[in-house]
Coordinates of C-alpha atoms and ligand atoms in Angstrom, one line a residue:
M1344 CA 0.0 0.0 0.0
C1345 CA 1.2 3.6 -0.1
G1346 CA 4.6 4.4 1.4
I1347 CA 5.9 7.6 3.0
V1348 CA 9.4 8.8 3.7
G1349 CA 10.4 12.2 5.1
V1350 CA 13.8 13.5 6.0
S1351 CA 15.2 16.7 7.6
G1352 CA 18.8 17.7 7.9
R1353 CA 20.8 15.8 5.2
A1354 CA 22.6 17.4 2.3
D1355 CA 21.7 14.2 0.3
A1356 CA 18.0 14.4 1.3
C1357 CA 16.7 13.6 -2.2
E1358 CA 18.9 10.5 -2.6
V1359 CA 17.9 9.3 0.8
L1360 CA 14.2 9.8 -0.1
V1361 CA 14.4 8.0 -3.4
E1362 CA 16.4 5.1 -1.8
G1363 CA 13.6 5.0 0.9
L1364 CA 11.0 4.6 -1.8
R1365 CA 13.0 1.8 -3.4
R1366 CA 12.9 0.0 0.0
L1367 CA 9.2 0.5 0.1
E1368 CA 8.5 -0.9 -3.3
Y1369 CA 7.7 -4.3 -1.9
R1370 CA 4.5 -2.8 -0.4
G1371 CA 2.9 -2.4 -3.8
Y1372 CA 2.2 0.9 -5.6
D1373 CA 1.4 2.4 -8.9
S1374 CA 3.1 5.9 -8.9
A1375 CA 5.8 7.7 -7.0
G1376 CA 7.0 11.2 -6.2
V1377 CA 9.4 13.3 -4.2
C1378 CA 9.7 17.0 -3.1
G1379 CA 12.9 18.5 -1.8
A1380 CA 13.1 21.7 0.2
G1381 CA 16.2 23.9 0.6
L1382 CA 17.4 25.8 3.7
D1383 CA 15.6 28.9 2.3
G1384 CA 12.4 26.9 2.0
A1385 CA 12.4 26.8 -1.8
M1386 CA 10.8 23.5 -3.0
A1387 CA 11.1 21.4 -6.1
G1388 CA 9.5 18.1 -6.9
E1389 CA 9.0 15.4 -9.4
R1390 CA 6.4 12.7 -9.9
A1391 CA 6.0 9.7 -12.2
A1392 CA 3.3 7.1 -12.9
G1393 CA 4.7 3.5 -12.6
K1394 CA 7.8 2.4 -10.9
V1395 CA 10.3 4.3 -8.7
S1396 CA 12.8 3.7 -11.5
A1397 CA 10.7 6.0 -13.7
L1398 CA 10.8 8.7 -11.1
A1399 CA 14.6 8.1 -10.7
A1400 CA 15.1 8.5 -14.4
K1401 CA 13.2 11.8 -14.4
L1402 CA 15.2 13.0 -11.5
A1403 CA 18.5 12.0 -13.2
A1404 CA 17.4 13.9 -16.4
R1405 CA 17.1 17.1 -14.4
G1406 CA 20.3 16.5 -12.4
G1407 CA 18.6 15.5 -9.1
L1408 CA 16.9 17.7 -6.6
A1409 CA 18.7 20.0 -4.2
G1410 CA 17.5 20.4 -0.6
M1411 CA 18.3 19.5 3.0
S1412 CA 14.8 18.1 3.7
G1413 CA 11.9 16.7 1.9
I1414 CA 9.1 14.1 1.5
A1415 CA 8.5 11.2 -0.8
H1416 CA 5.7 8.8 -1.6
T1417 CA 4.7 5.6 -3.4
R1418 CA 1.0 5.7 -4.2
W1419 CA -1.5 2.8 -4.4
A1420 CA -4.5 4.4 -6.1
T1421 CA -7.7 4.8 -4.1
H1422 CA -9.2 8.1 -5.2
G1423 CA -8.3 8.8 -8.8
A1424 CA -6.5 6.8 -11.5
A1425 CA -2.9 5.8 -11.2
E1426 CA -1.7 8.8 -13.3
E1427 CA 1.1 11.3 -12.7
R1428 CA -1.3 14.1 -11.8
N1429 CA -2.7 12.0 -9.0
A1430 CA 0.7 11.0 -7.7
H1431 CA 2.0 12.6 -4.5
P1432 CA 3.4 15.0 -3.2
H1433 CA 0.5 17.4 -3.9
R1434 CA 1.4 21.0 -4.0
A1435 CA -0.8 23.9 -2.7
G1436 CA 0.7 27.3 -2.3
R1437 CA 3.6 27.0 0.1
V1438 CA 2.9 23.4 1.0
A1439 CA 3.8 19.9 -0.5
L1440 CA 2.1 16.9 1.1
V1441 CA 1.9 13.1 0.9
H1442 CA -0.9 11.0 2.3
N1443 CA -1.6 7.3 3.0
G1444 CA -5.2 6.3 3.8
I1445 CA -8.6 7.9 3.0
I1446 CA -9.9 11.3 4.1
E1447 CA -13.6 10.5 4.5
N1448 CA -14.8 14.1 4.7
H1449 CA -12.7 15.2 1.7
A1450 CA -15.8 16.2 -0.4
A1451 CA -17.0 18.7 2.2
L1452 CA -13.5 20.1 2.8
K1453 CA -13.0 20.4 -1.0
A1454 CA -16.3 22.3 -1.4
E1455 CA -15.3 24.7 1.3
L1456 CA -11.9 25.3 -0.1
M1457 CA -13.2 25.8 -3.6
A1458 CA -15.7 28.3 -2.3
A1459 CA -12.7 30.1 -0.9
G1460 CA -11.2 30.3 -4.4
R1461 CA -8.8 27.4 -4.3
T1462 CA -8.4 25.2 -7.4
F1463 CA -7.5 21.5 -7.5
Q1464 CA -5.2 19.7 -9.9
S1465 CA -5.9 16.0 -9.0
D1466 CA -8.8 13.6 -8.4
T1467 CA -7.4 12.6 -5.0
D1468 CA -8.8 13.1 -1.5
S1469 CA -5.3 14.0 -0.3
E1470 CA -5.0 17.3 -2.1
V1471 CA -7.5 18.9 0.2
V1472 CA -5.1 18.4 3.1
A1473 CA -2.3 20.3 1.3
H1474 CA -4.7 23.2 0.7
L1475 CA -6.0 23.2 4.3
F1476 CA -2.4 23.3 5.6
D1477 CA -1.5 26.2 3.3
A1478 CA -4.6 28.1 4.4
A1479 CA -3.9 27.3 8.1
L1480 CA -0.3 28.8 7.8
D1481 CA -2.0 32.2 7.2
V1482 CA -3.9 31.9 10.5
H1483 CA -1.4 30.3 12.9
A1484 CA 2.0 31.9 13.7
D1485 CA 3.4 28.5 14.9
P1486 CA 3.5 26.0 12.0
H1487 CA 3.0 23.1 14.4
D1488 CA -0.2 24.8 15.6
A1489 CA -1.3 25.2 12.0
W1490 CA -0.6 21.5 11.3
R1491 CA -2.5 20.3 14.3
A1492 CA -5.5 22.5 13.4
V1493 CA -5.5 20.8 10.0
V1494 CA -5.2 17.3 11.3
G1495 CA -8.1 18.0 13.8
R1496 CA -10.4 18.6 10.8
L1497 CA -9.8 15.3 9.1
Q1498 CA -12.0 12.3 9.3
G1499 CA -10.9 8.9 8.2
A1500 CA -7.7 7.0 8.3
F1501 CA -4.4 8.7 7.5
A1502 CA -0.7 9.0 7.7
L1503 CA 0.6 12.3 6.5
A1504 CA 3.9 14.1 5.8
A1505 CA 4.3 17.6 4.6
V1506 CA 6.9 20.3 4.1
S1507 CA 6.3 24.0 3.7
E1508 CA 8.2 27.0 2.3
S1509 CA 7.1 28.8 5.5
A1510 CA 8.9 26.3 7.8
P1511 CA 12.3 25.5 6.1
G1512 CA 14.0 22.4 7.4
L1513 CA 10.9 20.9 9.1
V1514 CA 8.9 17.9 8.1
F1515 CA 5.4 17.6 9.5
G1516 CA 3.8 14.2 10.2
A1517 CA 0.5 12.9 11.6
R1518 CA -1.0 9.5 12.2
K1519 CA -4.5 8.2 12.7
A1520 CA -5.3 4.5 12.0
A1521 CA -2.5 4.2 9.5
P1522 CA 1.2 3.4 10.3
L1523 CA 3.7 6.2 10.7
L1524 CA 6.9 6.5 12.8
A1525 CA 9.6 9.0 13.4
A1526 CA 13.3 8.3 13.7
L1527 CA 16.5 10.1 14.7
G1528 CA 20.1 9.6 13.8
N1529 CA 23.3 11.5 13.1
G1530 CA 21.8 15.0 13.2
T1531 CA 18.8 14.0 11.0
G1532 CA 15.1 13.6 11.7
Y1533 CA 13.0 11.1 9.7
I1534 CA 9.4 10.2 9.2
A1535 CA 8.4 6.9 7.5
S1536 CA 5.4 4.7 7.2
D1537 CA 7.6 1.6 7.6
A1538 CA 11.0 1.2 9.2
M1539 CA 12.2 -0.5 6.1
A1540 CA 12.4 2.9 4.4
L1541 CA 14.9 4.2 6.9
P1542 CA 18.6 4.6 6.1
E1543 CA 21.3 2.8 8.2
D1544 CA 22.0 5.9 10.4
A1545 CA 18.4 6.1 11.7
A1546 CA 19.5 4.7 15.1
T1547 CA 16.3 5.4 17.1
I1548 CA 12.8 4.7 16.0
I1549 CA 9.9 6.5 17.7
Y1550 CA 6.5 4.7 17.3
L1551 CA 3.8 7.3 17.0
E1552 CA 0.3 6.5 18.3
D1553 CA -3.1 7.3 16.8
G1554 CA -3.8 11.0 17.0
D1555 CA -0.2 12.1 17.3
T1556 CA 1.4 14.8 15.3
V1557 CA 5.2 15.2 14.9
V1558 CA 7.5 17.9 13.5
A1559 CA 10.8 16.5 12.6
G1560 CA 13.8 18.8 12.3
P1561 CA 17.6 18.1 11.9
G1562 CA 18.2 15.6 14.7
S1563 CA 14.8 16.3 16.4
A1564 CA 11.3 15.0 16.6
D1565 CA 8.6 17.0 18.5
V1566 CA 5.8 14.6 19.1
R1567 CA 2.4 15.8 20.4
D1568 CA -0.6 13.8 21.4
A1569 CA -4.1 14.5 20.1
Q1570 CA -4.5 17.2 22.7
G1571 CA -1.3 18.9 21.7
R1572 CA 0.7 17.9 24.8
P1573 CA 4.3 16.8 24.3
A1574 CA 4.3 13.0 24.2
Q1575 CA 6.9 10.4 25.0
R1576 CA 6.4 7.4 22.8
K1577 CA 7.9 3.9 22.7
Q1578 CA 11.4 3.8 21.1
A1579 CA 13.4 1.1 19.6
A1580 CA 16.8 0.7 17.8
G1581 CA 16.6 1.3 14.1
P1582 CA 17.1 -1.5 11.6
G1583 CA 20.7 -0.5 10.9
V1584 CA 22.7 -2.1 8.2
F1585 CA 21.8 -5.6 9.5
G1586 CA 18.1 -4.9 8.9
R1587 CA 18.7 -4.7 5.2
V1588 CA 17.4 -7.6 3.1
D1589 CA 18.5 -8.5 -0.4
K1590 CA 17.7 -11.3 -2.8
G1591 CA 21.0 -13.1 -2.4
P1592 CA 21.4 -15.6 -5.2
F1593 CA 17.7 -15.8 -5.9
R1594 CA 15.8 -14.1 -8.8
H1595 CA 12.9 -12.9 -6.6
F1596 CA 12.3 -12.3 -2.9
M1597 CA 9.5 -14.8 -3.1
E1598 CA 11.9 -17.5 -4.3
K1599 CA 14.3 -16.6 -1.5
E1600 CA 11.5 -16.6 1.1
I1601 CA 10.2 -20.0 0.0
H1602 CA 13.8 -21.4 0.4
E1603 CA 14.2 -19.8 3.8
Q1604 CA 11.3 -21.7 5.3
P1605 CA 13.1 -24.7 6.8
E1606 CA 15.3 -22.3 8.7
V1607 CA 12.6 -19.8 9.9
V1608 CA 10.0 -22.4 10.7
G1609 CA 12.7 -24.2 12.7
R1610 CA 13.4 -20.9 14.5
T1611 CA 9.8 -20.2 15.2
L1612 CA 9.3 -23.8 16.5
A1613 CA 12.3 -23.5 18.8
A1614 CA 10.8 -20.3 20.3
Y1615 CA 7.7 -22.3 21.4
L1616 CA 9.1 -25.8 21.9
D1617 CA 11.7 -27.1 24.3
L1618 CA 12.7 -30.0 22.3
A1619 CA 15.2 -31.4 24.8
G1620 CA 12.7 -31.3 27.6
G1621 CA 9.7 -32.2 25.4
A1622 CA 7.8 -29.1 26.7
V1623 CA 5.8 -26.3 25.2
N1624 CA 6.9 -22.7 26.0
L1625 CA 4.0 -20.3 25.5
P1626 CA 4.1 -16.9 27.1
A1627 CA 2.8 -17.2 30.7
A1628 CA -0.2 -15.0 30.0
V1629 CA -1.6 -17.3 27.3
D1630 CA -4.2 -19.6 28.9
F1631 CA -6.0 -21.6 26.3
A1632 CA -7.3 -23.9 29.2
A1633 CA -9.3 -20.9 30.5
M1634 CA -11.1 -20.3 27.2
N1635 CA -14.5 -21.5 26.3
R1636 CA -14.2 -20.4 22.7
L1637 CA -11.4 -19.1 20.5
L1638 CA -12.2 -16.5 17.8
I1639 CA -9.5 -16.4 15.1
V1640 CA -9.5 -13.3 12.8
G1641 CA -7.2 -12.4 9.9
C1642 CA -7.2 -11.5 6.2
G1643 CA -6.1 -13.5 3.1
T1644 CA -3.3 -15.9 3.8
A1645 CA -3.4 -15.1 7.5
A1646 CA -7.1 -16.1 7.7
Y1647 CA -6.2 -19.4 5.9
A1648 CA -3.6 -20.1 8.6
G1649 CA -6.3 -19.6 11.1
M1650 CA -8.6 -22.0 9.2
V1651 CA -5.9 -24.7 9.3
A1652 CA -5.5 -24.1 13.1
R1653 CA -9.2 -24.5 13.7
Y1654 CA -8.9 -28.2 12.8
W1655 CA -6.1 -28.5 15.3
F1656 CA -7.7 -26.5 18.1
E1657 CA -10.9 -28.4 17.9
S1658 CA -9.5 -31.9 17.4
L1659 CA -6.4 -31.7 19.7
A1660 CA -7.6 -29.3 22.3
G1661 CA -11.4 -29.7 22.1
L1662 CA -11.6 -25.9 22.1
P1663 CA -14.5 -24.5 20.1
T1664 CA -13.0 -22.3 17.4
E1665 CA -14.3 -19.9 14.9
V1666 CA -12.4 -18.3 12.1
D1667 CA -13.5 -15.1 10.3
I1668 CA -12.1 -12.8 7.8
A1669 CA -11.6 -9.5 9.5
S1670 CA -13.5 -7.3 7.0
E1671 CA -16.6 -9.3 7.7
F1672 CA -16.1 -9.9 11.4
R1673 CA -15.7 -6.2 12.3
Y1674 CA -19.0 -5.2 10.6
R1675 CA -21.2 -8.2 11.4
D1676 CA -21.9 -7.2 15.0
P1677 CA -20.4 -10.4 16.4
A1678 CA -21.9 -11.9 19.5
F1679 CA -19.5 -12.7 22.3
A1680 CA -19.9 -15.1 25.2
K1681 CA -18.2 -15.6 28.6
G1682 CA -14.8 -17.2 28.2
D1683 CA -14.3 -16.0 24.6
A1684 CA -10.8 -15.0 23.6
A1685 CA -9.7 -13.7 20.2
L1686 CA -6.5 -14.4 18.3
F1687 CA -5.5 -12.1 15.4
I1688 CA -3.1 -13.3 12.8
S1689 CA -1.1 -10.8 10.7
Q1690 CA 2.2 -10.9 9.1
S1691 CA 2.5 -7.1 9.1
G1692 CA 0.5 -6.4 12.3
E1693 CA -0.9 -3.3 10.4
T1694 CA -3.7 -4.7 8.3
A1695 CA -6.5 -2.2 8.8
D1696 CA -9.4 -4.6 9.1
T1697 CA -7.6 -7.0 11.4
L1698 CA -6.5 -4.1 13.6
E1699 CA -10.1 -2.8 13.9
A1700 CA -11.3 -6.3 14.7
L1701 CA -8.8 -6.5 17.5
R1702 CA -9.9 -3.1 18.8
L1703 CA -13.5 -4.2 18.7
C1704 CA -12.8 -7.4 20.7
K1705 CA -10.7 -5.5 23.2
A1706 CA -13.4 -3.0 23.7
A1707 CA -15.8 -5.9 24.3
G1708 CA -13.5 -7.1 27.1
L1709 CA -12.0 -10.2 25.4
I1710 CA -8.4 -11.3 25.9
T1711 CA -6.7 -10.4 22.6
I1712 CA -3.7 -12.2 21.2
A1713 CA -1.7 -11.1 18.2
L1714 CA 0.2 -13.6 16.2
T1715 CA 2.4 -11.4 14.2
N1716 CA 5.7 -11.3 12.3
T1717 CA 6.3 -7.6 13.2
P1718 CA 7.1 -7.1 16.8
H1719 CA 6.7 -3.4 16.9
S1720 CA 3.5 -3.3 14.8
T1721 CA 0.3 -1.6 16.0
M1722 CA -1.3 -5.0 16.7
A1723 CA 1.7 -6.1 18.7
R1724 CA 1.4 -2.9 20.8
E1725 CA -2.3 -3.0 21.3
A1726 CA -3.0 -6.8 21.9
D1727 CA -2.9 -8.1 25.4
I1728 CA -0.6 -10.9 24.4
V1729 CA 1.9 -11.2 21.5
L1730 CA 2.9 -14.5 19.9
P1731 CA 5.7 -13.6 17.5
T1732 CA 6.5 -15.5 14.4
L1733 CA 10.2 -15.4 13.5
A1734 CA 10.1 -15.4 9.8
G1735 CA 12.2 -12.3 9.4
P1736 CA 11.2 -9.5 7.0
E1737 CA 8.9 -10.8 4.2
I1738 CA 9.3 -8.7 1.1
G1739 CA 7.4 -10.6 -1.6
V1740 CA 3.8 -9.5 -1.7
A1741 CA 2.7 -13.1 -1.8
S1742 CA 3.1 -14.5 1.7
T1743 CA 5.0 -17.7 2.0
K1744 CA 7.4 -18.0 5.0
A1745 CA 5.1 -15.9 7.2
F1746 CA 2.3 -18.4 6.5
T1747 CA 4.3 -21.5 7.4
C1748 CA 5.7 -19.8 10.5
Q1749 CA 2.1 -18.9 11.5
L1750 CA 1.1 -22.6 11.1
A1751 CA 4.1 -23.7 13.2
A1752 CA 3.2 -21.4 16.1
L1753 CA -0.5 -22.2 15.9
A1754 CA 0.2 -26.0 15.9
V1755 CA 2.2 -25.6 19.1
A1756 CA -0.5 -23.5 20.7
A1757 CA -3.3 -26.0 19.8
G1758 CA -3.8 -28.4 22.6
A1759 CA -0.8 -27.1 24.6
Q1760 CA -2.7 -26.4 27.7
R1761 CA -6.0 -28.2 27.5
E1762 CA -4.8 -31.5 28.8
R1763 CA -6.8 -33.4 26.2
M1764 CA -3.7 -35.3 25.1
D1765 CA -1.8 -37.7 27.3
A1766 CA 1.9 -37.4 27.7
Q1767 CA 2.5 -39.9 24.9
A1768 CA 0.3 -37.9 22.5
V1769 CA 2.1 -34.7 23.4
Q1770 CA 5.4 -36.3 22.6
A1771 CA 4.1 -37.6 19.4
A1772 CA 2.8 -34.2 18.4
I1773 CA 6.1 -32.6 19.3
A1774 CA 7.9 -35.2 17.2
D1775 CA 5.5 -34.6 14.3
L1776 CA 6.1 -30.8 14.3
S1777 CA 9.8 -31.0 15.0
A1778 CA 10.2 -32.9 11.7
A1779 CA 8.6 -30.1 9.7
P1780 CA 11.7 -28.0 8.9
R1781 CA 13.6 -31.0 7.7
L1782 CA 10.7 -32.2 5.6
M1783 CA 10.2 -28.8 4.1
G1784 CA 13.8 -28.9 3.0
E1785 CA 13.2 -32.2 1.3
A1786 CA 10.0 -30.8 -0.4
L1787 CA 12.1 -28.0 -1.9
N1788 CA 13.6 -30.7 -4.1
L1789 CA 10.3 -30.9 -6.0
R1790 CA 11.3 -27.7 -7.8
Q1791 CA 12.5 -29.4 -11.0
G1792 CA 9.4 -31.5 -11.5
V1793 CA 7.1 -28.6 -10.6
D1794 CA 8.9 -26.4 -13.2
A1795 CA 7.8 -28.6 -16.1
L1796 CA 4.2 -28.5 -14.8
A1797 CA 4.4 -24.7 -14.4
L1798 CA 5.2 -24.3 -18.0
D1799 CA 1.9 -26.0 -18.8
L1800 CA -0.1 -24.2 -16.1
A1801 CA 1.1 -20.9 -17.4
R1802 CA -1.1 -21.5 -20.5
S1803 CA -4.2 -22.4 -18.4
D1804 CA -7.2 -20.2 -18.0
I1805 CA -8.4 -21.9 -14.8
V1806 CA -6.8 -24.1 -12.2
L1807 CA -8.7 -25.7 -9.3
F1808 CA -7.2 -26.8 -5.9
L1809 CA -8.9 -29.5 -3.8
G1810 CA -8.2 -30.6 -0.2
R1811 CA -10.0 -32.0 2.8
N1812 CA -9.7 -31.3 6.5
S1813 CA -6.7 -29.1 7.3
L1814 CA -5.6 -29.4 3.7
Y1815 CA -8.8 -27.6 2.6
P1816 CA -7.5 -24.2 3.7
L1817 CA -4.2 -25.1 2.0
A1818 CA -6.2 -25.6 -1.2
L1819 CA -7.6 -22.1 -0.7
E1820 CA -4.1 -20.8 -0.1
G1821 CA -2.7 -22.6 -3.2
A1822 CA -5.4 -20.9 -5.3
L1823 CA -4.8 -17.5 -3.8
K1824 CA -1.0 -17.8 -4.3
L1825 CA -1.5 -18.8 -8.0
K1826 CA -4.0 -16.0 -8.8
E1827 CA -2.0 -13.4 -6.9
I1828 CA 1.2 -13.7 -8.9
S1829 CA 0.3 -15.5 -12.2
Y1830 CA -3.1 -13.8 -12.7
I1831 CA -4.6 -17.2 -13.6
H1832 CA -8.1 -17.8 -12.4
A1833 CA -7.7 -20.3 -9.6
E1834 CA -10.1 -21.5 -7.0
G1835 CA -9.7 -23.7 -4.0
Y1836 CA -12.5 -26.0 -2.8
A1837 CA -13.2 -28.6 -0.1
A1838 CA -13.1 -31.8 -2.1
G1839 CA -16.4 -32.9 -0.6
E1840 CA -18.1 -29.7 -1.9
L1841 CA -17.2 -30.5 -5.5
K1842 CA -20.6 -32.1 -6.4
H1843 CA -22.4 -29.1 -5.0
G1844 CA -21.5 -26.9 -7.9
P1845 CA -17.8 -26.5 -8.7
I1846 CA -17.7 -29.8 -10.7
A1847 CA -19.6 -27.9 -13.4
L1848 CA -16.2 -26.1 -14.2
I1849 CA -14.6 -29.4 -15.1
E1850 CA -14.1 -30.1 -18.8
E1851 CA -11.4 -31.8 -20.9
G1852 CA -7.9 -30.7 -19.7
V1853 CA -8.8 -28.5 -16.8
A1854 CA -6.0 -28.7 -14.3
V1855 CA -7.1 -29.9 -10.8
I1856 CA -4.4 -29.9 -8.1
V1857 CA -5.4 -32.3 -5.3
L1858 CA -3.8 -32.3 -1.9
A1859 CA -3.9 -36.0 -1.0
P1860 CA -2.0 -37.2 2.0
M1861 CA -2.5 -40.7 3.3
D1862 CA -4.9 -39.8 6.1
A1863 CA -8.2 -41.0 7.4
L1864 CA -10.0 -39.3 4.6
F1865 CA -7.7 -40.6 1.8
D1866 CA -10.4 -42.8 0.2
K1867 CA -12.8 -39.9 0.0
T1868 CA -10.1 -37.7 -1.6
R1869 CA -9.4 -40.5 -4.1
S1870 CA -13.1 -40.7 -5.0
S1871 CA -13.0 -36.9 -5.7
I1872 CA -10.1 -37.5 -8.0
E1873 CA -12.1 -40.1 -9.8
Q1874 CA -15.1 -37.8 -10.2
V1875 CA -13.1 -35.0 -11.9
R1876 CA -10.9 -37.5 -13.9
A1877 CA -14.1 -39.1 -15.3
R1878 CA -15.0 -35.6 -16.6
G1879 CA -11.7 -35.0 -18.4
A1880 CA -9.8 -33.1 -15.7
R1881 CA -6.0 -33.3 -15.7
V1882 CA -5.3 -34.3 -12.1
I1883 CA -2.1 -33.2 -10.4
A1884 CA -1.7 -34.9 -7.0
V1885 CA 0.4 -33.6 -4.2
A1886 CA 0.8 -36.7 -2.1
D1887 CA 3.0 -38.4 0.5
P1888 CA 4.8 -41.6 -0.6
E1889 CA 2.0 -43.9 0.6
A1890 CA -0.8 -41.9 -1.0
A1891 CA 1.3 -41.6 -4.2
A1892 CA 1.6 -45.4 -4.4
A1893 CA -2.1 -45.9 -3.7
L1894 CA -3.0 -43.3 -6.5
D1895 CA -0.9 -45.2 -9.1
G1896 CA -2.4 -44.3 -12.5
Q1897 CA -5.2 -42.1 -11.1
S1898 CA -3.4 -38.8 -11.5
A1899 CA -1.8 -37.5 -14.6
L1900 CA 1.1 -36.2 -12.5
T1901 CA 2.0 -36.7 -8.8
F1902 CA 4.4 -34.6 -6.7
V1903 CA 5.6 -36.8 -3.8
T1904 CA 6.1 -34.8 -0.7
P1905 CA 7.8 -36.5 2.3
A1906 CA 5.7 -38.4 4.7
A1907 CA 4.6 -36.1 7.5
G1908 CA 2.4 -36.3 10.6
R1909 CA -1.0 -34.5 10.7
L1910 CA 0.5 -31.3 12.1
A1911 CA 3.5 -31.1 9.8
A1912 CA 1.5 -32.1 6.6
P1913 CA 0.0 -28.7 5.7
I1914 CA 3.3 -27.0 6.5
V1915 CA 5.2 -29.3 4.3
M1916 CA 2.6 -29.4 1.5
A1917 CA 2.6 -25.6 1.5
V1918 CA 6.0 -25.7 -0.1
A1919 CA 4.6 -27.6 -3.1
V1920 CA 1.7 -25.2 -3.7
Q1921 CA 4.1 -22.2 -3.3
L1922 CA 6.5 -23.6 -5.8
I1923 CA 3.6 -24.3 -8.2
A1924 CA 2.5 -20.7 -8.0
Y1925 CA 6.0 -19.2 -8.1
L1926 CA 7.3 -21.2 -11.1
T1927 CA 4.1 -20.6 -13.0
A1928 CA 4.4 -16.9 -12.5
V1929 CA 8.0 -17.0 -13.6
H1930 CA 7.0 -18.8 -16.8
K1931 CA 4.2 -16.1 -17.4
G1932 CA 6.8 -13.4 -16.8
T1933 CA 4.7 -11.5 -14.3
D1934 CA 6.1 -9.1 -11.7
V1935 CA 6.4 -11.8 -9.0
D1936 CA 7.4 -9.7 -6.0
Q1937 CA 5.1 -6.8 -6.8
P1938 CA 2.1 -8.2 -8.6
R1939 CA -0.3 -5.8 -10.2
N1940 CA -2.9 -4.1 -8.0
L1941 CA -1.6 -5.7 -4.8
A1942 CA -0.1 -4.2 -1.7
K1943 CA 2.0 -6.1 0.9
S1944 CA 0.2 -4.5 3.8
V1945 CA -3.4 -3.4 3.4
T1946 CA -3.5 -0.4 5.7
V1947 CA -6.7 1.2 4.2
E1948 CA -10.2 -0.3 3.9
Ligands
LIG97 O1 0.0 -8.6 7.0 P1 -1.2 -9.5 7.1 O2 -0.8 -10.9 7.4 O3 -2.3 -9.0 7.9 O4 -1.8 -9.5 5.6 C1 -3.0 -10.2 5.3 C2 -3.2 -10.3 3.8 O5 -3.3 -9.1 3.2 C3 -2.1 -11.2 3.1 O6 -1.9 -12.4 3.7 C4 -2.4 -11.3 1.7 O7 -3.5 -12.1 1.4 C5 -1.1 -11.9 1.0 N1 -0.9 -11.1 -0.2 C6 -1.3 -13.3 0.5 O8 -0.2 -13.7 -0.2

């Protein structure tokens, strides 16, 4: 989604800003822009539709931008097409401004500003804020007062950054229901929507809270709360040079992240399992034994991780569990009962709908748990309990290693405290899970075979994924992965649901990928295979060795994943569906890490 960088107090401000935009590219965007401001306040900017490289080329053609401070932005279009005139920064009089989010009362504000004689250049909701700030600078002697007056008039969700000719060297920021942080280092002040955008010398990060405004100067950050009082906010060390991530020998971040999984899943498991002592180490505050019902909420892949976990929580722990996608949950007036607790799954910890669902549950008095890959995220700060996943930064828009780390942590959590399993069953579950990293490593060897299939799939118009039990959500995840990055129409179904409609899609040659482990439901899965095969489908099975042998001749192609227990099976088979999606997208030549229209972190509704 949109990205913001602001800098104050560096002679190379423009270069730092553009480099920050490059580091934010993974978030997904469709235009970019920058504005530099000199010590005398004089401002100059450039904007471009498309990639940051297009902006950089325009800047190079004009010999760069001078300035000791400035702001920059990558835009993911909400109001107005992805064109240069809608790209940020927006200029109004003495002001340049960038915005993430949506200004809900923009129409009323625009009408008021137009009545006062102001004219608009873009179709965005953001431009009104630039005009409001310019107008407020006429009224307030102190620019921070002017800025706070503007922010107080805005409704909706926003992160903002602005510079003004009237306040040379200062960068103004504000945050409400959208991420924004300030940072300090080496005589410089920074503002950013994501710590990834910060340069190495940003030694201290200051996490702004909703309602905060900030004015960053060279080496300073004046943070005020919603009432205008000076505010001390949580601080952390900046990412530094070790926080940087690159692709290493891989072509794409997604490819690298798929291959990192044995290591990061192992690391996540080690955080929750004492393998030597055969014990589970959950934070003391987590008490699944005290819960009567667990509500799991997330979006996209995170919600699918929750769906897999539902099978585990219910069958291993006997804990009634419901899973909801956050955008539905938060608006459906959910009914709560005594003993309910809520678990929110989010790689970024910033997804707008999941965050609001968390706030809703907290306000209703539920214990809230955030399972997140981003320890300083808003969800991590606001939840009662945090369960970290240790996947490391995930840059590819299509989630891979965050998903399998979520599964690993959820598998440990399920049943850990409910005493439904005897000591032997606990040891068996721990052994099952502990094997997952090694088995994922073996599953990566499928790559060569999958590549040949991917060449064919790249020419398909439709691909179906089928699974049962905890592999049903993995069928949904496989289809999501494929459609996200290859743009092929893919759907996932519970295999038993086929006859209730989806089987009408089957005709000669349609690819049906069936997740078929040798489990208690194998015979039913095999009969689904027969039903689609009888109608001309090309069946591709993802099966463990025993299931592969039993399927002999029934699938056109079988990828044999290593034998795994019931907890490890979805984690291991995830590698196969990720490789299928990744290699198909590579054959199609799509932008794998930044697929069209998608954002890594969906911070607006
Ligand atoms: O950061 P989150 O885990 O909250 O993100 C949730 C979804 O937006 C995310 O999983 C999305 O579905 C991915 N692009 C899937 O690959």
